Amino acid sequence: EAQVTQNPRYLITVTGKKLTVTCSQNMNHEYMSWYRQDPGLGLRQIYYSMNVEVTDKGDVPEGYKVSRKEKRNFPLILESPSPNQTSLYFCASTVRGGRDEQYFGPGTRLTVT
Amino acid sequence: QQQVKQSPQSLIVQKGGISIINCAYENTAFDYFPWYQQFPGKGPALLIAIRPDVSEKKEGRFTISFNKSAKQFSLHIMDSQPGDSATYFCAARLKYPDKLIFGTGTRLQVFP
């Protein structure tokens, strides 16, 4: 089944404790993104990757890191999480870019206390 | 300039009614306008999309109307059903850099 998987689905952590949210897709897509969803703010892009080893900042990259060592995986790293990073996070993949259908993962609900 | 403004924030419609969600943009560099539907606990999924050289696109009960001169586009859901209750996001694609800009979302509730 074609899908985007994210882990964990739920995470509660404390300020400053490094964490990684994994994302994997099995559709051989070139383009992958991370979004955060907050009430009243919609979906905002954090980082994106147009191909392996190519990543770039989205609209809200502060406090986040990503890497794209393999085509299928695109982990999101929070080196020192803060409470304002409490949010619902989505990974998405698409064949090449913005004009192709984006396939979203199931989401990761992160709470930073 | 990269924003996509979406309204209303929430919408309550009776079963069988028409749901209308509106979006507006400023940047004329946008070249593709999709709508995504999100059910509670799930990721968004593509519902319908339109290119700016087309004024209307219909798929079943869902229609996008696009007004290029006014820089506005809207989603119409005809004969709304309780199963349509979800959050809807409009979006616009920027070619350089290649990315989607999403609206703030509309929570639609359809009551029987």
PDB file of N, CA and C in Angstrom, chain A residues 35-38 41-45 59 88-90 104, chain B residues 36 38 44 89-90 100-105:
ATOM      1  N   TYR A  35       5.374  19.851   7.627  1.00  0.00           N
ATOM      2  CA  TYR A  35       4.474  20.943   7.948  1.00  0.00           C
ATOM      3  C   TYR A  35       4.128  20.877   9.425  1.00  0.00           C
ATOM      4  N   ARG A  36       3.773  22.036   9.963  1.00  0.00           N
ATOM      5  CA  ARG A  36       3.145  22.044  11.271  1.00  0.00           C
ATOM      6  C   ARG A  36       1.756  22.667  11.126  1.00  0.00           C
ATOM      7  N   GLN A  37       0.817  22.116  11.882  1.00  0.00           N
ATOM      8  CA  GLN A  37      -0.557  22.597  11.823  1.00  0.00           C
ATOM      9  C   GLN A  37      -0.949  23.140  13.181  1.00  0.00           C
ATOM     10  N   ASP A  38      -1.336  24.403  13.200  1.00  0.00           N
ATOM     11  CA  ASP A  38      -1.746  25.068  14.432  1.00  0.00           C
ATOM     12  C   ASP A  38      -3.096  25.729  14.206  1.00  0.00           C
ATOM     13  N   LEU A  41      -3.876  28.959  12.083  1.00  0.00           N
ATOM     14  CA  LEU A  41      -2.710  29.251  11.247  1.00  0.00           C
ATOM     15  C   LEU A  41      -2.586  28.306  10.059  1.00  0.00           C
ATOM     16  N   GLY A  42      -3.375  27.268  10.041  1.00  0.00           N
ATOM     17  CA  GLY A  42      -3.342  26.336   8.922  1.00  0.00           C
ATOM     18  C   GLY A  42      -2.089  25.483   8.912  1.00  0.00           C
ATOM     19  N   LEU A  43      -1.673  25.093   7.715  1.00  0.00           N
ATOM     20  CA  LEU A  43      -0.481  24.268   7.521  1.00  0.00           C
ATOM     21  C   LEU A  43       0.665  25.161   7.073  1.00  0.00           C
ATOM     22  N   ARG A  44       1.749  25.113   7.808  1.00  0.00           N
ATOM     23  CA  ARG A  44       2.911  25.926   7.440  1.00  0.00           C
ATOM     24  C   ARG A  44       4.111  25.012   7.202  1.00  0.00           C
ATOM     25  N   GLN A  45       4.788  25.255   6.106  1.00  0.00           N
ATOM     26  CA  GLN A  45       5.907  24.397   5.733  1.00  0.00           C
ATOM     27  C   GLN A  45       7.140  24.729   6.570  1.00  0.00           C
ATOM     28  N   ASP A  59       8.723  28.017   5.485  1.00  0.00           N
ATOM     29  CA  ASP A  59       8.291  29.299   6.047  1.00  0.00           C
ATOM     30  C   ASP A  59       8.589  29.449   7.539  1.00  0.00           C
ATOM     31  N   LEU A  88       0.909  19.968  15.870  1.00  0.00           N
ATOM     32  CA  LEU A  88       0.641  18.753  15.110  1.00  0.00           C
ATOM     33  C   LEU A  88       1.505  18.810  13.853  1.00  0.00           C
ATOM     34  N   TYR A  89       2.332  17.800  13.664  1.00  0.00           N
ATOM     35  CA  TYR A  89       3.301  17.797  12.572  1.00  0.00           C
ATOM     36  C   TYR A  89       2.920  16.765  11.515  1.00  0.00           C
ATOM     37  N   PHE A  90       3.047  17.177  10.260  1.00  0.00           N
ATOM     38  CA  PHE A  90       2.768  16.286   9.142  1.00  0.00           C
ATOM     39  C   PHE A  90       3.956  16.228   8.200  1.00  0.00           C
ATOM     40  N   PHE A 104       0.044  12.935   2.518  1.00  0.00           N
ATOM     41  CA  PHE A 104       0.397  13.273   3.884  1.00  0.00           C
ATOM     42  C   PHE A 104       0.445  12.028   4.765  1.00  0.00           C
TER      43      PHE A 104
ATOM     44  N   TYR B  36      -7.502  20.664  -0.216  1.00  0.00           N
ATOM     45  CA  TYR B  36      -7.270  19.452   0.555  1.00  0.00           C
ATOM     46  C   TYR B  36      -8.353  19.313   1.611  1.00  0.00           C
ATOM     47  N   GLN B  38      -9.401  17.292   5.216  1.00  0.00           N
ATOM     48  CA  GLN B  38      -8.794  16.612   6.356  1.00  0.00           C
ATOM     49  C   GLN B  38      -9.870  16.174   7.339  1.00  0.00           C
ATOM     50  N   PRO B  44      -4.204  15.581   5.734  1.00  0.00           N
ATOM     51  CA  PRO B  44      -4.982  16.107   4.607  1.00  0.00           C
ATOM     52  C   PRO B  44      -4.824  15.227   3.374  1.00  0.00           C
ATOM     53  N   PHE B  89      -8.742  22.868   3.366  1.00  0.00           N
ATOM     54  CA  PHE B  89      -7.659  23.823   3.147  1.00  0.00           C
ATOM     55  C   PHE B  89      -7.555  24.154   1.661  1.00  0.00           C
ATOM     56  N   CYS B  90      -7.565  25.431   1.338  1.00  0.00           N
ATOM     57  CA  CYS B  90      -7.178  25.811  -0.004  1.00  0.00           C
ATOM     58  C   CYS B  90      -5.658  25.978  -0.010  1.00  0.00           C
ATOM     59  N   LEU B 100       3.923  24.647  -1.850  1.00  0.00           N
ATOM     60  CA  LEU B 100       2.511  24.970  -1.683  1.00  0.00           C
ATOM     61  C   LEU B 100       2.354  25.895  -0.483  1.00  0.00           C
ATOM     62  N   ILE B 101       1.540  26.919  -0.644  1.00  0.00           N
ATOM     63  CA  ILE B 101       1.160  27.794   0.456  1.00  0.00           C
ATOM     64  C   ILE B 101      -0.295  27.474   0.795  1.00  0.00           C
ATOM     65  N   PHE B 102      -0.534  27.118   2.043  1.00  0.00           N
ATOM     66  CA  PHE B 102      -1.881  26.724   2.454  1.00  0.00           C
ATOM     67  C   PHE B 102      -2.621  27.876   3.110  1.00  0.00           C
ATOM     68  N   GLY B 103      -3.952  27.864   2.941  1.00  0.00           N
ATOM     69  CA  GLY B 103      -4.802  28.757   3.701  1.00  0.00           C
ATOM     70  C   GLY B 103      -4.917  28.272   5.139  1.00  0.00           C
ATOM     71  N   THR B 104      -5.675  29.016   5.937  1.00  0.00           N
ATOM     72  CA  THR B 104      -5.751  28.735   7.367  1.00  0.00           C
ATOM     73  C   THR B 104      -6.770  27.656   7.723  1.00  0.00           C
ATOM     74  N   GLY B 105      -7.553  27.203   6.749  1.00  0.00           N
ATOM     75  CA  GLY B 105      -8.474  26.102   6.990  1.00  0.00           C
ATOM     76  C   GLY B 105      -9.882  26.547   7.348  1.00  0.00           C
TER      77      GLY B 105
END
